[in-house]
């Protein structure tokens, strides 16, 4: 149950500062919370509500709309197997079943050791590379049962730690707000909002 | 250049058409510009079924039930009538086969996951979904899959339950919470077919207006605790009335079954409440049904109050009023007719000292200033607020002013010592402290930006007593300061009790105010004190003075619905009939006279106040000239102030406005010395739920009154060196009490706030009503 | 003169070719870096526009290019910009990088492999119509694209190409990079705007307000697709008419199509717009090289999961918007999915419907309730529990979402997502009714198609909540 740590509060404020209205930062801040804790904690949502000056209920309504946000801990590695049409045509479901057997869990659940979660997901924009999967939103293309076994073994052994950070981290490069930031939109909108 | 001369122009007057000509189902109709098609169709006689549309909220076009066909450039187009504005020449059809097919389709889909548990649903019998399923829907459900399952009703607040299986996701409750109440504490959560209304986990929908969501829910998904499983709609009888809990005077529909009040619903008055009610006004009918109601007259036998017959009690009252010096306190909780009858009785008996307020209101002169209606206030360019927290005390007025600010019709300029519900909607909220209001107002109105704002259009001042721990002079002085700067400003006087203006108009006010009356009583200069629904020990700001006065007077005569601390010491207690049990009219803060209706038989032997007055008069051989509500009203109409009631306007939903004779504000010299740095200036105000009878005797509300704490700005707390949450000693010139202190930065620097009449410590013990301001010293225990 | 050249095509037609204007850096190892971009001519168009052209001139070139938006609706970008009300400021540009329509795969590559080209296009657009700020909204699940864009933006800011006084001119504008969190509907432009405002991504009803007049924060807003904007550097450098002439008479420029499914070489191809045919794409060796194991095409989706399906009689149609519209479907987001003769049409139909049921935002009744219902009926049929009346019921429920099952669809819904769920049903049930009936009779697919029993947890309709 954690609120943002100090460095993330600083980051959060910087992110808020890039939008003409604070509430626009809700989704980026939810991602930041998920990056910090691996999932979105209740306290983080309260903290976000304070930071952008809305109610917790508003943050919660927004957060629960989006599938990527998890409200309880999930696996360190979230394995998303695409079963949508292009992947289904070339074995997406069979791949999902294989993953389920390999990890001993059903899609939508997490292994007891907390390492893996499997999800049955919609098209991930890799259709020409079907069947495609993502691990923590990093792609693997034209995946076979053997590839998948290898991948899981590598993840378990920590061999992919550099390439695939734990669940919650998306981009590892952040946009900076430098002196070159123009602030034109934000200032103009503030004028309009002041009426 | 034109060679048409003036006369010719006058002979052919140009008619400017202000309506739009449309055709609805083949009938020509003139619609209002800006109107939505759904309303225009209804006006034209074609009711379009709907679930999500509500005329007092922004349309969202979500349920899709209101689809109609509109003639377009490429043939008929299906549109949602709730989001389509009318346009000149528009041709709409509401009953074509495609429209019917679409509406049936939507209905079938809505019913697919609906539990259809109508027989056990509170809404059954008055449910638009049920009704439309009968009139528009296909027969048998073709949905053979398992329906959505959720845990059956979950409490989303202390008063409201939500059954998500019944919810049709129309967004009315959630929109209301956000758009109207400004309490977005319920939201849609999840997505798609799993969408559900909910609160943030473990954070209830704590809104003073939550009951409205139950009223506007088009199905039985939201139910109110006080009404759940109480009755079936077809057993209910109803009459339109007015809420008299506070002086907003919201229009209501009171509903009963088997002679028991069961539910109040808001009725949509354009002028006043737009259909909304606050939860206190909606649910405190429970107190009328309370077991604790007084049912019989009581008289003191020397040691106890014992039941007696009315004849004996009335005789005793008549006797007391005939001899010795008497005064009347109260009368603002009854009807205009009640007040009028008592005022005439007092005239006849030469009782001069009367006051319907308890030194917590405004001097009567304020009511004689050029007055603004709620509508005018909520449309003013600038609204100056020098008043108590309207969200706590006049909740629906708060909604109207909030709406004005949110929709950008008005800018609010607020002066307050403690943040209020309106603070965050204010253009400018200027901190002040008791004693400094007038000078702060003068300084602020002198600022260039404020002057510019005031120059933009009309100004309405909403004025009332922000604190019970200061002299009314400060409020009057602040108001004078505004009027000096903005002479054209109109005034909306804020008083708390339901019928203060009616009581004053009827003549229950006098040159002596409650403080003077109680002071005279305490000094032994009064023989008889009549309390018309007044409980000075609980309600008068200075508890000590009230107690002394009540004990010193020989005859305390109380007309009330419950025994109170004040009535406990009375020599005669007369059971009064309550709201819903009597007929008449009431006058709200604007001076709007509307009807109150009797729906159930008066409890026990209780009587309306006016009947008591008539009875006593006849025992004293005084002819008041009336003996019924109708005859009182005839007498009222004969007075100049109530004359506007003559054409029966009080019986319409919007009622009729009366005006007090014009007066000028009394000149006051209101300066209070600055307090020493050891002291904090005391602000005492009320909250919606308190120990007052209407909350205390309503089982659903009683638990909502919060214990009193002393709220102090964190910087002051740090300075004094006390931690938030600890117990401290607070000492005023009157008393010393121990109380929990809480850091709260919505309280201004140098100020300490207590709630009046809250459970826990009694703020009235600390107040000296004769002091200009009251300061307290806060020390660690 | 058109830049088109033609190559001999063994199947008899001429396979048109054209320059790589969008995908030119995709093969290069450092095409996504600032140095790699500048080395290959990057940011010359921005400098040209800012220092030698007026905003109106830039807008005129875009109008002259007749470039249709590449996000799905195919509305000409220059015309859309023209809908901005004069003198209402601030106005915004929102870049739609939410790519989630099943079958669509191009925007992610454009963002990962050539982020600076997109940034350059964004600034050019902002300049042309006076945007005060741009919001680049990337799909949440695309970590690499987010990372590459963040790096590219930081480099562009550092080199005075975004932000204050760009390239030393008076023109200043910021790009805020942000991303979604898993919701297909957010690709719809008004839902995207809601999401950008921190709300649930539920579409707004149009009318009354279209984004160009009241969009983000109720200010005038242009929403453009990533591919649309990535074309702008070329248009500014080469001129609108040069761009236009790359394509056919009614479809200008080059365009990217992703061809997936049962072809030998699925891939993402940049082709001259409006003249290449489906058959060429599927069969030409430089593209997909034929259907796998030389089977026949049974059906194909020409423009993303929302589109009506095409069959062999449509193979020789050119990938030209008006032609495909006329034939009763759409090119949408350039997403082509090929199904060979062994495809289980019931299962294919169900899978596309499940997508829409799962992705419905839930705002309006017909889509929220109807798409799920359709999915559950189809799932029932696939698991051997179909009833004879189910096929009629499928059409009845579809009718409640999309009256007349017409094309382009009419809708009882707020946005086109609901009717999209009807496309696969109207396509597959009509054409392959026997396959559905066989499932209902026998609980399994007809002979000759690859039959794989359903995965246990595959329905979207199983409800159990607390
Ligand atoms: C359900 C739905 C999903 C959509 N998804 C996308 C998307 O992922 N990316 C996109 O660019 N446009 C998408 N669109 C189209 C957008 O609404 C919008 O038309 C487009 O972004 C405009 O850009 P363009 O004019 O440059 O094509 C979608 C539309 C609908 C109705
Ligand atoms: S609870 Fe009632 S008012 Fe609220 S969304 Fe559901 S049906 Fe509508
Ligand atoms: S605002 Fe006042 S009049 Fe209206 S419902 Fe509440 S208590 Fe009654
Ligand atoms: S059609 Fe579907 S996705 Fe679109 S608004 Fe309605 S429920 Fe949402
Ligand atoms: S269908 Fe699997 S990636 Fe597109
Ligand atoms: S009433 Fe119009 S869509 Fe619901």
mmCIF file of C-alpha atoms and ligand atoms in Angstrom, chain B residues 50-53 61-64 66 80 82, ligand 6:
data_model
loop_
_atom_site.group_PDB
_atom_site.id
_atom_site.type_symbol
_atom_site.label_atom_id
_atom_site.label_comp_id
_atom_site.label_asym_id
_atom_site.label_seq_id
_atom_site.Cartn_x
_atom_site.Cartn_y
_atom_site.Cartn_z
ATOM 1 C CA UNK B 50 -36.191 7.773 -22.369
ATOM 2 C CA UNK B 51 -33.950 6.552 -19.607
ATOM 3 C CA UNK B 52 -30.813 8.641 -19.477
ATOM 4 C CA UNK B 53 -32.222 12.047 -20.349
ATOM 5 C CA UNK B 61 -27.337 10.183 -25.311
ATOM 6 C CA UNK B 62 -26.344 6.890 -23.748
ATOM 7 C CA UNK B 63 -29.384 4.697 -23.380
ATOM 8 C CA UNK B 64 -30.479 5.167 -27.014
ATOM 9 C CA UNK B 66 -35.158 8.121 -27.419
ATOM 10 C CA UNK B 80 -31.265 10.526 -30.396
ATOM 11 C CA UNK B 82 -32.239 14.034 -26.310
HETATM 12 S S1 LIG D 6 -32.837 9.459 -23.456
HETATM 13 FE FE1 LIG D 6 -31.793 9.959 -25.260
HETATM 14 S S2 LIG D 6 -30.270 8.464 -25.354
HETATM 15 FE FE2 LIG D 6 -31.136 8.107 -23.407
#
